[in-house]
CSV table of C-alpha atoms in Angstrom, one decimal:
chain,number,residue,atom,x,y,z
T,92,MET,CA,0.0,0.0,0.0
T,93,ASN,CA,1.0,3.6,-0.2
T,94,THR,CA,3.4,3.9,2.7
T,95,THR,CA,3.2,7.7,3.2
T,96,THR,CA,-0.6,7.9,3.8
T,97,ALA,CA,-3.5,5.6,4.6
T,98,PRO,CA,-4.7,3.4,1.8
T,99,THR,CA,-7.2,5.1,-0.5
T,100,VAL,CA,-9.0,1.8,-1.4
T,101,GLU,CA,-10.5,-1.2,0.3
T,102,ILE,CA,-10.8,-4.5,-1.7
T,103,THR,CA,-12.5,-7.6,-0.5
T,104,ARG,CA,-13.5,-10.9,-2.0
T,105,ASN,CA,-16.5,-13.0,-1.3
T,106,ALA,CA,-16.8,-16.1,-3.5
T,107,ASP,CA,-16.8,-14.9,-7.1
T,108,VAL,CA,-17.2,-11.2,-6.3
T,109,ILE,CA,-14.5,-8.7,-5.6
T,110,THR,CA,-15.8,-5.4,-4.0
T,111,PHE,CA,-13.9,-2.1,-4.4
T,112,LYS,CA,-14.5,0.9,-2.1
T,113,HIS,CA,-12.8,4.3,-1.9
T,114,THR,CA,-11.7,4.6,1.7
T,115,ALA,CA,-10.1,8.0,1.5
T,116,GLU,CA,-9.7,11.0,-0.7
T,117,GLY,CA,-6.9,10.7,-3.1
T,118,ASP,CA,-6.0,11.2,-6.7
T,119,ALA,CA,-6.3,8.6,-9.4
T,120,SER,CA,-2.6,7.8,-9.2
T,121,ALA,CA,-2.8,6.9,-5.5
T,122,LYS,CA,-5.9,4.8,-6.1
T,123,VAL,CA,-4.2,2.8,-8.9
T,124,ARG,CA,-1.1,2.3,-6.8
T,125,ASP,CA,-3.1,1.2,-3.8
T,126,THR,CA,-5.3,-1.0,-5.9
T,127,VAL,CA,-2.3,-2.9,-7.4
T,128,ALA,CA,-0.7,-3.1,-4.0
T,129,ARG,CA,-3.8,-4.5,-2.4
T,130,LEU,CA,-4.4,-7.0,-5.2
T,131,ALA,CA,-0.7,-8.2,-4.9
T,132,GLU,CA,-1.3,-8.6,-1.1
T,133,MET,CA,-4.5,-10.6,-1.8
T,134,ASP,CA,-2.6,-12.8,-4.3
T,135,THR,CA,0.2,-13.5,-1.8
T,136,ASN,CA,-2.4,-14.4,0.8
T,137,GLY,CA,-4.1,-16.9,-1.6
T,138,GLU,CA,-7.3,-14.7,-1.9
T,139,LEU,CA,-6.9,-14.5,-5.7
T,140,ALA,CA,-6.7,-18.2,-6.5
T,141,GLY,CA,-7.6,-18.3,-10.1
T,142,GLY,CA,-10.5,-19.9,-11.8
T,143,GLY,CA,-13.4,-19.1,-14.1
T,144,LEU,CA,-15.5,-16.0,-13.8
T,145,ILE,CA,-14.6,-13.2,-11.3
T,146,LYS,CA,-17.0,-10.2,-10.9
T,147,VAL,CA,-15.9,-6.7,-9.8
T,148,THR,CA,-18.3,-4.4,-8.0
T,149,GLY,CA,-17.8,-0.9,-6.9
T,150,PRO,CA,-17.3,2.6,-8.2
T,151,LEU,CA,-14.1,2.3,-10.3
T,152,LEU,CA,-12.2,5.1,-12.1
T,153,VAL,CA,-11.1,4.0,-15.5
T,154,PRO,CA,-7.4,3.6,-14.5
T,155,VAL,CA,-8.4,1.5,-11.5
T,156,ALA,CA,-10.6,-0.7,-13.7
T,157,ALA,CA,-7.7,-1.2,-16.1
T,158,ALA,CA,-5.4,-2.2,-13.2
T,159,PHE,CA,-8.1,-4.6,-11.9
T,160,GLY,CA,-8.5,-6.1,-15.4
T,161,HIS,CA,-4.8,-6.5,-15.9
T,162,VAL,CA,-4.2,-8.3,-12.6
T,163,LEU,CA,-7.4,-10.5,-12.7
T,164,ALA,CA,-7.1,-11.5,-16.3
T,165,HIS,CA,-3.9,-13.3,-15.5
T,166,ARG,CA,-5.7,-15.4,-12.8
T,167,PHE,CA,-9.3,-15.9,-14.1
T,168,SER,CA,-10.7,-16.9,-17.4
T,169,ALA,CA,-13.3,-14.1,-17.5
T,170,VAL,CA,-13.5,-10.7,-15.7
T,171,ALA,CA,-16.9,-8.9,-15.5
T,172,PHE,CA,-17.5,-5.4,-14.1
T,173,PHE,CA,-20.8,-4.2,-12.5
T,174,VAL,CA,-22.6,-1.6,-14.6
T,175,PRO,CA,-25.1,0.3,-12.3
T,176,PRO,CA,-27.5,1.5,-15.1
T,177,MET,CA,-27.9,-2.1,-16.3
T,178,ALA,CA,-27.9,-3.5,-12.7
T,179,THR,CA,-25.7,-6.4,-13.9
T,180,HIS,CA,-22.1,-7.4,-14.5
T,181,VAL,CA,-20.8,-7.1,-18.1
T,182,VAL,CA,-17.9,-9.4,-19.2
T,183,ALA,CA,-15.0,-7.2,-20.2
T,184,MET,CA,-12.2,-9.7,-20.6
T,185,VAL,CA,-12.1,-13.3,-21.6
T,186,HIS,CA,-9.1,-15.6,-21.7
T,187,GLY,CA,-9.9,-19.2,-22.3
T,188,HIS,CA,-13.4,-19.3,-20.7
T,189,GLU,CA,-15.5,-22.1,-22.2
T,190,THR,CA,-18.8,-20.3,-22.6
T,191,LEU,CA,-18.6,-16.6,-21.8
T,192,LYS,CA,-17.6,-13.9,-24.4
T,193,VAL,CA,-16.9,-10.2,-24.1
T,194,GLY,CA,-20.1,-8.3,-23.7
T,195,ASP,CA,-22.1,-11.0,-22.1
T,196,THR,CA,-24.1,-10.1,-19.0
T,197,VAL,CA,-23.9,-12.2,-15.8
T,198,ALA,CA,-25.9,-12.0,-12.6
């Protein structure tokens, strides 16, 4: 995490959903750095054991979403992000998933 200030993000995992929350004010650069650091910590702790579909929920800045996608696409065969106006997750990345494709919606 950002060692000079409190982390600007909180990331938790429950089954196939990762939840992102802003925990403090901070610029996009701090949020991206803290996101990547937290995901690395989760990976080290075994919280990002790969698999099929992983869904991301929470208010993401575009650079933060890109960081999530990059990290998670190396561990999961499909990554979907929650889209509030649609009230569902939309698959944004697929790498070897048997049935899902980019643009599919998942509950």
